[in-house]
Amino acid sequence: AQSVTQPDIHITVSEGASLELRCNYSYGATPYLFWYVQSPGQGLQLLLKYFSGDTLVQGIKGFEAEFKRSQSSFNLRKPSVHWSDAAEYFCAVGTPNSGGGADGLTFGKGTHLIIQP
Amino acid sequence: NAGVTQTPKFQVLKTGQSMTLQCAQDMNHEYMSWYRQDPGMGLRLIHYSVGAGITDQGEVPNGYNVSRSTTEDFPLRLLSAAPSQTSVYFCASSLTGGYGYTFGSGTRLTVV
């Protein structure tokens, strides 16, 4: 079975500084990979996704992520964070089924991002 | 375009009671799934469906039941509520799953 590890439970970054959130997965092949963001009391919003092709993917709100097959990683980055980026971030994987879809997602436990003024 | 709609937003149940959490989507998505979110645990998959009439179990299915009679609706039934089912429940839908899921705003359930 697949699994997702987000090693950092909390990360504190100063406003304007760069950000990198780590995600490692365990799966025998290349899964579908996603990053979601959740603001307090809200649902989850998809930031970006990877399923094939260019290993550097761009998402919404200025985020990008890089898929590294050799490291089984899919780290999320942003060059300059804003106070509004404070939220919970989840990495997730979907395993391709025979039809090319993904039946459901396996999530990491999340990283809580705190922005210092 | 409403997206994924979950009702109710909040619910308090007594131990042993049953209830149904409703989920509806208007995007003609074939894939739908239910998750529960507990502090420090991320989201865990309860049940999923890849089309009307087709459902399967996820990681934590015990105590929950689902059916998918239409493409639009995917209700989650708690058969006999237990305090361990106190959680926030999210429904999600996707065209195929590989392009990512759209999530509802959640139902916060407390079982006393």
Short mmCIF file of C-alpha atoms in Angstrom, two decimals:
data_model
loop_
_atom_site.label_atom_id
_atom_site.label_comp_id
_atom_site.label_asym_id
_atom_site.label_seq_id
_atom_site.Cartn_x
_atom_site.Cartn_y
_atom_site.Cartn_z
CA ALA A 1 0.00 0.00 0.00
CA GLN A 2 1.14 3.53 -0.68
CA SER A 3 2.10 5.99 2.03
CA VAL A 4 2.98 9.67 2.26
CA THR A 5 5.36 11.30 4.71
CA GLN A 6 5.51 15.00 5.48
CA PRO A 7 8.47 15.23 7.87
CA ASP A 8 7.73 18.72 9.17
CA ILE A 9 4.67 19.12 11.39
CA HIS A 10 5.21 22.88 11.78
CA ILE A 11 7.29 25.35 9.78
CA THR A 12 7.77 29.02 10.59
CA VAL A 13 8.87 31.38 7.83
CA SER A 14 9.28 35.14 7.76
CA GLU A 15 7.09 37.06 5.35
CA GLY A 16 8.95 37.54 2.08
CA ALA A 17 11.24 34.57 2.65
CA SER A 18 11.32 31.47 0.50
CA LEU A 19 9.51 28.29 1.44
CA GLU A 20 10.02 24.60 0.85
CA LEU A 21 7.68 21.94 2.24
CA ARG A 22 8.85 18.36 2.01
CA CYS A 23 6.89 15.34 0.86
CA ASN A 24 8.08 11.77 0.37
CA TYR A 25 5.93 8.91 -0.86
CA SER A 26 6.17 5.16 -0.95
CA TYR A 27 4.77 3.41 -4.01
CA GLY A 28 6.10 0.89 -6.50
CA ALA A 29 5.59 3.06 -9.56
CA THR A 30 4.95 6.73 -10.26
CA PRO A 31 1.71 7.80 -8.63
CA TYR A 32 -0.40 10.85 -9.22
CA LEU A 33 0.90 13.55 -6.88
CA PHE A 34 -0.93 16.51 -5.41
CA TRP A 35 -0.53 19.38 -3.00
CA TYR A 36 -3.59 20.78 -1.23
CA VAL A 37 -3.96 23.77 1.08
CA GLN A 38 -6.48 24.10 3.90
CA SER A 39 -7.21 27.38 5.67
CA PRO A 40 -8.71 27.17 9.18
CA GLY A 41 -12.28 25.88 9.15
CA GLN A 42 -12.24 25.47 5.38
CA GLY A 43 -12.18 22.67 2.86
CA LEU A 44 -9.17 21.71 0.79
CA GLN A 45 -8.04 23.59 -2.29
CA LEU A 46 -5.86 21.98 -4.95
CA LEU A 47 -2.58 23.88 -5.42
CA LEU A 48 -0.99 21.73 -8.11
CA LYS A 49 -0.72 18.21 -9.48
CA TYR A 50 1.71 15.95 -11.28
CA PHE A 51 0.94 12.84 -13.30
CA SER A 52 3.47 12.84 -16.14
CA GLY A 53 5.77 15.00 -18.22
CA ASP A 54 7.77 17.94 -16.95
CA THR A 55 8.89 17.23 -13.40
CA LEU A 56 8.59 20.88 -12.36
CA VAL A 57 4.95 21.85 -12.13
CA GLN A 58 3.45 25.26 -11.57
CA GLY A 59 0.35 25.81 -9.50
CA ILE A 60 -1.88 28.54 -8.21
CA LYS A 61 -0.88 31.32 -5.80
CA GLY A 62 2.75 31.27 -7.02
CA PHE A 63 3.53 27.75 -5.81
CA GLU A 64 5.58 25.17 -7.68
CA ALA A 65 6.64 21.60 -6.95
CA GLU A 66 9.32 19.32 -8.29
CA PHE A 67 8.93 15.58 -8.73
CA LYS A 68 12.14 13.63 -8.13
CA ARG A 69 11.69 9.96 -8.95
CA SER A 70 15.08 8.94 -7.52
CA GLN A 71 14.17 10.42 -4.14
CA SER A 72 10.44 9.58 -4.21
CA SER A 73 9.81 13.20 -3.37
CA PHE A 74 7.45 15.95 -4.43
CA ASN A 75 8.50 19.08 -2.54
CA LEU A 76 6.46 22.28 -2.64
CA ARG A 77 8.19 25.64 -3.04
CA LYS A 78 7.39 29.31 -3.12
CA PRO A 79 10.00 32.03 -3.66
CA SER A 80 8.40 34.64 -1.41
CA VAL A 81 5.64 33.91 1.09
CA HIS A 82 2.83 36.24 2.05
CA TRP A 83 0.97 36.37 5.36
CA SER A 84 -2.07 34.92 3.58
CA ASP A 85 -0.12 31.70 2.91
CA ALA A 86 -0.45 30.69 6.56
CA ALA A 87 -2.43 27.45 6.45
CA GLU A 88 -2.18 23.67 6.60
CA TYR A 89 -0.57 22.02 3.59
CA PHE A 90 -1.20 18.42 2.57
CA CYS A 91 0.68 16.25 0.14
CA ALA A 92 -1.35 13.41 -1.39
CA VAL A 93 -0.86 10.53 -3.79
CA GLY A 94 -3.30 8.67 -6.01
CA THR A 95 -2.46 5.28 -7.42
CA PRO A 96 -3.41 4.79 -11.07
CA ASN A 97 -6.09 2.17 -11.67
CA SER A 98 -6.59 0.09 -14.80
CA GLY A 99 -8.61 2.89 -16.39
CA GLY A 100 -5.98 5.54 -15.74
CA GLY A 101 -7.93 7.15 -12.92
CA ALA A 102 -7.19 7.30 -9.21
CA ASP A 103 -9.75 5.69 -6.92
CA GLY A 104 -9.00 7.79 -3.86
CA LEU A 105 -6.14 9.70 -2.33
CA THR A 106 -3.66 8.89 0.42
CA PHE A 107 -2.70 11.97 2.38
CA GLY A 108 0.26 12.92 4.49
CA LYS A 109 -0.43 14.23 7.98
CA GLY A 110 0.10 17.80 6.94
CA THR A 111 2.50 20.68 7.58
CA HIS A 112 1.28 23.71 9.49
CA LEU A 113 2.81 26.87 8.01
CA ILE A 114 3.23 29.89 10.25
CA ILE A 115 4.22 33.25 8.76
CA GLN A 116 6.16 35.68 10.93
CA PRO A 117 5.80 39.39 10.16
CA ASN B 1 -21.88 25.99 -10.44
CA ALA B 2 -22.11 24.79 -6.82
CA GLY B 3 -19.28 22.19 -7.00
CA VAL B 4 -19.42 19.69 -4.12
CA THR B 5 -22.15 20.35 -1.56
CA GLN B 6 -22.16 18.69 1.84
CA THR B 7 -25.00 18.78 4.34
CA PRO B 8 -25.28 19.30 7.23
CA LYS B 9 -22.30 21.48 8.18
CA PHE B 10 -22.53 20.57 11.85
CA GLN B 11 -24.16 17.65 13.65
CA VAL B 12 -24.26 16.30 17.18
CA LEU B 13 -25.29 12.67 17.66
CA LYS B 14 -25.79 10.47 20.67
CA THR B 15 -23.95 7.17 20.84
CA GLY B 16 -25.90 4.52 18.96
CA GLN B 17 -27.84 6.88 16.75
CA SER B 18 -27.67 6.57 12.98
CA MET B 19 -27.50 9.33 10.41
CA THR B 20 -26.64 10.08 6.80
CA LEU B 21 -24.17 12.70 5.65
CA GLN B 22 -25.20 14.04 2.28
CA CYS B 23 -22.88 14.81 -0.62
CA ALA B 24 -23.89 16.09 -4.03
CA GLN B 25 -21.86 17.34 -6.99
CA ASP B 26 -23.04 19.07 -10.17
CA MET B 27 -19.90 18.60 -12.28
CA ASN B 28 -20.84 15.21 -13.77
CA HIS B 29 -17.86 13.63 -12.04
CA GLU B 30 -17.65 9.84 -12.06
CA TYR B 31 -15.25 9.51 -9.09
CA MET B 32 -16.43 10.39 -5.59
CA SER B 33 -14.95 9.66 -2.19
CA TRP B 34 -15.37 10.26 1.54
CA TYR B 35 -12.60 11.15 3.98
CA ARG B 36 -12.39 11.83 7.67
CA GLN B 37 -9.97 14.35 9.14
CA ASP B 38 -8.70 14.00 12.68
CA PRO B 39 -6.08 16.22 14.37
CA GLY B 40 -2.55 15.16 13.47
CA MET B 41 -3.80 12.36 11.20
CA GLY B 42 -4.33 14.09 7.88
CA LEU B 43 -7.27 12.84 5.83
CA ARG B 44 -8.09 9.16 5.63
CA LEU B 45 -10.15 7.53 2.92
CA ILE B 46 -13.38 5.87 4.12
CA HIS B 47 -15.15 4.76 0.94
CA TYR B 48 -14.96 5.65 -2.72
CA SER B 49 -16.93 5.20 -5.92
CA VAL B 50 -15.84 5.19 -9.55
CA GLY B 51 -19.36 5.49 -10.95
CA ALA B 52 -23.03 4.91 -10.26
CA GLY B 53 -23.57 1.48 -8.73
CA ILE B 54 -19.86 0.94 -7.95
CA THR B 55 -18.42 1.47 -4.48
CA ASP B 56 -15.42 0.14 -2.58
CA GLN B 57 -13.76 0.43 0.81
CA GLY B 58 -10.91 2.72 1.66
CA GLU B 59 -8.53 2.74 4.59
CA VAL B 60 -11.07 3.17 7.44
CA PRO B 61 -14.48 1.78 6.34
CA ASN B 62 -15.69 0.17 9.57
CA GLY B 63 -18.91 1.68 10.91
CA TYR B 64 -19.76 3.42 7.64
CA ASN B 65 -21.90 2.47 4.69
CA VAL B 66 -22.24 4.04 1.22
CA SER B 67 -24.26 3.62 -1.95
CA ARG B 68 -24.17 5.39 -5.31
CA SER B 69 -27.50 5.25 -7.08
CA THR B 70 -26.88 8.38 -9.19
CA THR B 71 -23.81 10.12 -10.57
CA GLU B 72 -24.58 13.24 -8.54
CA ASP B 73 -25.06 11.85 -5.03
CA PHE B 74 -22.84 9.84 -2.69
CA PRO B 75 -24.30 9.68 0.85
CA LEU B 76 -22.33 8.34 3.81
CA ARG B 77 -24.28 6.44 6.47
CA LEU B 78 -23.23 5.99 10.06
CA LEU B 79 -24.96 2.82 11.20
CA SER B 80 -24.54 3.17 14.98
CA ALA B 81 -22.55 6.24 15.95
CA ALA B 82 -19.62 5.90 18.36
CA PRO B 83 -17.52 8.62 20.03
CA SER B 84 -14.56 7.44 17.89
CA GLN B 85 -16.45 8.72 14.87
CA THR B 86 -16.24 12.29 16.10
CA SER B 87 -14.42 13.95 13.22
CA VAL B 88 -14.66 16.31 10.28
CA TYR B 89 -15.92 14.53 7.17
CA PHE B 90 -15.09 15.62 3.64
CA CYS B 91 -16.63 14.50 0.41
CA ALA B 92 -14.70 14.91 -2.84
CA SER B 93 -15.32 14.34 -6.52
CA SER B 94 -13.22 14.08 -9.66
CA LEU B 95 -13.64 13.45 -13.35
CA THR B 96 -11.11 10.61 -13.24
CA GLY B 97 -9.13 11.05 -10.02
CA GLY B 98 -5.86 11.56 -11.83
CA TYR B 99 -6.56 15.25 -12.31
CA GLY B 100 -7.22 15.85 -8.63
CA TYR B 101 -10.31 15.93 -6.49
CA THR B 102 -12.60 18.84 -5.68
CA PHE B 103 -13.53 18.89 -2.01
CA GLY B 104 -16.68 19.98 -0.23
CA SER B 105 -16.57 22.30 2.78
CA GLY B 106 -16.96 19.47 5.28
CA THR B 107 -19.32 18.24 8.00
CA ARG B 108 -18.20 18.53 11.61
CA LEU B 109 -19.68 15.59 13.52
CA THR B 110 -19.62 15.17 17.29
CA VAL B 111 -20.78 11.93 18.90
CA VAL B 112 -21.52 12.18 22.63
#
